[in-house]
Amino acid sequence: MSELLLIGAVRGRPSRPTGAAPHHQIAVGGWTGLALACDAVADLSVEDDAAHLAKLQHDILCHYIIAGEVLPIALGAAFSAEAALTDHLARQLDTLERRHQPLTGKVEFTLSVHRADQTGTPVSHGGDGAQHLRRRRLSRDRMRANRAARVAFLAALSNQLSAHSCAYHERGQSKTGRLARYDVLLSRDKVDDWLTSLSKLASSAERHGLALSVTGPCPAFSFVDAAADV
C-alpha cells in the first residue's frame, strides 16, 4: 500500500462526497482525517507535482466544506499505513480542536477585482493640431477621473468587507490586470447578506469599468496558521 499524506480533517463522520478525487477517511475521536495516497503525485519536491497535490487538497476539502467543518492541514506529513495515521491523529486531537476553534462556523471566499473587458474607442487622426491637443487633454482627464473613481470604489469595497467579514487579507495587483484580490473569512450565517451587499457594489463597479468575481465557499486555507503542523 502506498504511503498516506494527511491533507485535512473534518469534524464528525461525513459521508464521502460525490465527485471528489479518490482519498482515504480515517475516523478518530470527533474528527475524520482525510488523506491521499502518495502515489497520487510523483515527488513533492518537484514544483509541478507539489502544485498538483495542492490542487487535489483544495478540491477535496471544498467538497466537504459545503456541509461540514473542515480544517486544512499543511502538506508534508506522510504515514506508512492507516494504523500509523490513526495513531498520529489520536495524539493530535487537542491540537485539532485548538486550531479549529477560531474557524468554527466560518468559510472562506476569494474576491477579485479586475478591469472589465472593453472595446477600445477608435482613435481619430483627423482635424488640426488644436483638436489633437484637445483630444489628448480629454483623454488624460478621463484617465484621471477613472483612477480616482477606482480608488474610491476600492475604499468602499474595503469598508464593505470590514462590515461583513470576520477577517480579510488583501493580495494587491497582478500582472494579469487584477487590481485587487481579497481572501475573506465569513460566518456561515453572514454569507447571504454579504453576497447581497456585494451584488450592489458590482453594479457600481461596472460603471467604473471594473468587474468582480467571487469563488467559494472554501475551507479557511488563508486563515490557518501554516506554521502549526498537525
Coordinates of C-alpha atoms in Angstrom, one line a residue:
M1 CA 0.0 0.0 0.0
S2 CA 1.2 3.5 -0.8
E3 CA 2.1 5.9 2.0
L4 CA -0.7 8.2 3.0
L5 CA -0.4 12.0 3.0
L6 CA -2.6 13.9 5.5
I7 CA -4.4 16.8 3.8
G8 CA -7.1 17.8 6.3
A9 CA -9.6 16.9 8.9
V10 CA -13.4 17.1 9.1
R11 CA -15.4 17.2 12.2
G12 CA -17.7 14.2 12.8
R13 CA -18.3 11.3 10.4
P14 CA -19.0 12.8 7.0
S15 CA -20.3 10.8 4.0
R16 CA -17.9 10.6 1.1
P17 CA -18.8 13.5 -1.3
T18 CA -19.7 12.7 -4.8
G19 CA -17.2 13.9 -7.4
A20 CA -14.2 14.2 -5.1
A21 CA -10.9 12.7 -6.1
P22 CA -10.1 9.3 -4.5
H23 CA -9.0 9.7 -0.9
H24 CA -9.0 8.0 2.5
Q25 CA -11.1 8.7 5.5
I26 CA -9.7 7.9 9.0
A27 CA -12.1 8.3 11.9
V28 CA -10.6 9.2 15.2
G29 CA -12.4 10.7 18.2
G30 CA -14.7 13.5 17.0
W31 CA -12.7 14.0 13.8
T32 CA -12.2 12.3 10.4
G33 CA -8.8 12.7 8.9
L34 CA -8.5 12.9 5.1
A35 CA -5.5 11.5 3.3
L36 CA -4.2 11.0 -0.2
A37 CA -2.2 8.0 -1.4
C38 CA 1.4 9.4 -2.0
D39 CA 1.4 7.8 -5.5
A40 CA -1.2 10.4 -6.5
V41 CA 1.8 12.6 -7.1
A42 CA 5.4 11.6 -8.0
D43 CA 7.6 13.9 -5.9
L44 CA 6.6 16.7 -3.6
S45 CA 10.0 18.4 -4.2
V46 CA 9.1 18.9 -7.9
E47 CA 7.2 22.1 -8.4
D48 CA 4.6 20.7 -10.8
D49 CA 3.8 17.7 -8.5
A50 CA 3.5 20.0 -5.5
A51 CA 1.1 22.2 -7.4
H52 CA -0.9 19.2 -8.4
L53 CA -1.1 18.0 -4.9
A54 CA -2.2 21.4 -3.6
K55 CA -5.0 21.5 -6.2
L56 CA -6.1 18.0 -5.1
Q57 CA -6.2 19.1 -1.5
H58 CA -8.2 22.2 -2.3
D59 CA -10.7 20.4 -4.5
I60 CA -11.3 17.5 -2.0
L61 CA -11.7 19.8 1.0
C62 CA -14.0 22.1 -0.9
H63 CA -16.3 19.2 -1.4
Y64 CA -16.6 18.8 2.4
I65 CA -16.9 22.4 3.3
I66 CA -20.5 22.7 1.9
A67 CA -21.9 20.6 4.7
G68 CA -19.3 20.4 7.5
E69 CA -16.4 21.9 9.5
V70 CA -13.1 21.4 7.7
L71 CA -9.6 22.1 8.9
P72 CA -6.9 22.3 6.2
I73 CA -3.6 20.8 7.3
A74 CA -0.1 21.8 6.0
L75 CA 1.1 19.3 3.4
G76 CA 4.2 17.2 4.2
A77 CA 3.3 14.6 6.8
A78 CA 3.3 11.1 5.2
F79 CA 2.4 7.8 7.0
S80 CA 3.3 4.2 6.1
A81 CA -0.2 2.9 6.8
E82 CA -3.7 3.8 8.1
A83 CA -2.7 2.5 11.5
A84 CA 0.2 4.9 11.8
L85 CA -2.0 7.8 10.7
T86 CA -4.7 6.8 13.1
D87 CA -2.2 6.8 16.0
H88 CA -1.0 10.2 14.9
L89 CA -4.4 11.8 14.8
A90 CA -5.3 10.3 18.2
R91 CA -2.3 12.1 19.7
Q92 CA -3.3 15.4 17.9
L93 CA -7.0 15.6 18.8
D94 CA -6.4 18.5 21.3
T95 CA -4.4 20.3 18.6
L96 CA -7.1 19.8 16.0
E97 CA -9.7 21.3 18.4
R98 CA -7.4 24.3 19.3
R99 CA -6.5 25.2 15.8
H100 CA -10.1 24.8 14.5
Q101 CA -11.7 26.8 17.3
P102 CA -11.2 30.2 15.7
L103 CA -12.6 28.9 12.4
T104 CA -15.7 27.2 13.7
G105 CA -18.8 28.1 11.7
K106 CA -16.7 30.1 9.2
V107 CA -15.9 29.7 5.5
E108 CA -13.5 31.4 3.1
F109 CA -14.3 33.2 -0.2
T110 CA -12.0 34.8 -2.7
L111 CA -13.0 38.1 -4.2
S112 CA -11.1 39.6 -7.2
V113 CA -11.4 43.0 -8.8
H114 CA -10.2 43.4 -12.3
R115 CA -10.7 45.6 -15.3
A116 CA -13.8 44.7 -17.3
D117 CA -13.2 43.7 -21.0
Q118 CA -13.8 46.8 -23.0
T119 CA -13.7 47.6 -26.7
G120 CA -11.3 50.3 -27.4
T121 CA -12.5 53.6 -28.9
P122 CA -11.1 54.1 -32.4
V123 CA -8.6 56.9 -32.5
S124 CA -9.4 59.7 -34.8
H125 CA -6.5 61.2 -36.7
G126 CA -8.4 63.9 -38.5
G127 CA -8.5 67.6 -37.5
D128 CA -5.9 70.2 -36.9
G129 CA -3.2 70.4 -34.1
A130 CA -5.6 72.2 -31.7
Q131 CA -8.1 69.4 -32.0
H132 CA -5.4 66.8 -31.4
L133 CA -4.3 68.5 -28.2
R134 CA -7.9 68.9 -27.1
R135 CA -8.4 65.1 -27.6
R136 CA -5.3 64.3 -25.6
R137 CA -6.4 66.6 -22.8
L138 CA -9.8 65.0 -22.6
S139 CA -8.2 61.5 -22.7
R140 CA -5.9 62.5 -19.8
D141 CA -8.9 63.9 -17.8
R142 CA -10.9 60.7 -18.3
M143 CA -7.9 58.6 -17.2
R144 CA -7.6 60.7 -14.0
A145 CA -11.3 60.5 -13.3
N146 CA -11.3 56.7 -13.8
R147 CA -8.3 56.3 -11.5
A148 CA -10.0 58.4 -8.8
A149 CA -13.3 56.5 -9.2
R150 CA -11.5 53.2 -8.9
V151 CA -9.6 54.3 -5.8
A152 CA -12.9 55.4 -4.3
F153 CA -14.5 52.1 -5.2
L154 CA -11.8 50.0 -3.7
A155 CA -12.1 52.1 -0.5
A156 CA -15.9 51.4 -0.4
L157 CA -15.2 47.7 -1.0
S158 CA -12.8 47.6 2.0
N159 CA -15.4 49.2 4.1
Q160 CA -17.9 46.6 3.0
L161 CA -15.5 43.8 3.8
S162 CA -14.8 45.3 7.3
A163 CA -18.6 45.5 8.0
H164 CA -19.5 41.9 6.9
S165 CA -16.4 39.7 7.4
C166 CA -14.7 38.2 10.4
A167 CA -11.3 39.0 8.7
Y168 CA -9.9 39.5 5.3
H169 CA -6.4 39.7 3.6
E170 CA -5.7 42.0 0.6
R171 CA -3.4 40.5 -2.0
G172 CA -3.0 43.5 -4.3
Q173 CA -2.5 43.8 -8.0
S174 CA -1.3 41.3 -10.5
K175 CA 0.3 41.5 -14.0
T176 CA -2.9 39.9 -15.5
G177 CA -4.9 43.1 -14.9
R178 CA -6.3 42.2 -11.5
L179 CA -6.5 45.3 -9.4
A180 CA -7.0 43.6 -6.1
R181 CA -7.7 40.2 -4.5
Y182 CA -9.2 39.6 -1.1
D183 CA -9.3 36.4 0.9
V184 CA -12.4 36.8 3.0
L185 CA -13.4 34.9 6.2
L186 CA -17.1 34.8 6.8
S187 CA -19.5 33.3 9.3
R188 CA -21.8 30.9 7.5
D189 CA -24.9 32.8 8.7
K190 CA -23.5 36.0 7.1
V191 CA -22.7 34.7 3.7
D192 CA -26.1 35.5 2.1
D193 CA -26.1 39.1 3.4
W194 CA -22.5 39.6 2.2
L195 CA -23.3 38.3 -1.3
T196 CA -26.4 40.5 -1.5
S197 CA -24.3 43.6 -0.5
L198 CA -21.6 42.6 -3.0
S199 CA -24.1 42.4 -5.8
K200 CA -25.0 46.1 -5.2
L201 CA -21.3 47.0 -5.3
A202 CA -20.9 45.0 -8.6
S203 CA -23.3 47.4 -10.3
S204 CA -21.2 50.3 -9.2
A205 CA -18.0 48.5 -10.4
E206 CA -19.4 48.2 -13.9
R207 CA -19.9 51.9 -14.1
H208 CA -16.2 52.3 -13.5
G209 CA -15.1 49.7 -16.0
L210 CA -14.5 47.1 -13.3
A211 CA -15.7 43.6 -12.7
L212 CA -16.0 41.5 -9.5
S213 CA -15.5 37.7 -9.4
V214 CA -16.2 35.5 -6.3
T215 CA -15.2 31.9 -5.6
G216 CA -16.3 29.9 -2.6
P217 CA -17.2 28.7 -0.1
C218 CA -13.8 27.1 0.6
P219 CA -12.1 25.9 3.8
A220 CA -10.2 28.7 5.5
F221 CA -6.8 28.0 3.9
S222 CA -5.7 31.6 4.2
F223 CA -6.6 31.8 7.9
V224 CA -4.9 28.7 9.3
D225 CA -1.5 29.1 10.9
A226 CA 0.6 27.4 8.3
A227 CA 3.5 27.0 10.7
A228 CA 1.5 24.9 13.1
D229 CA 1.6 21.4 11.7
V230 CA -0.7 18.6 12.9

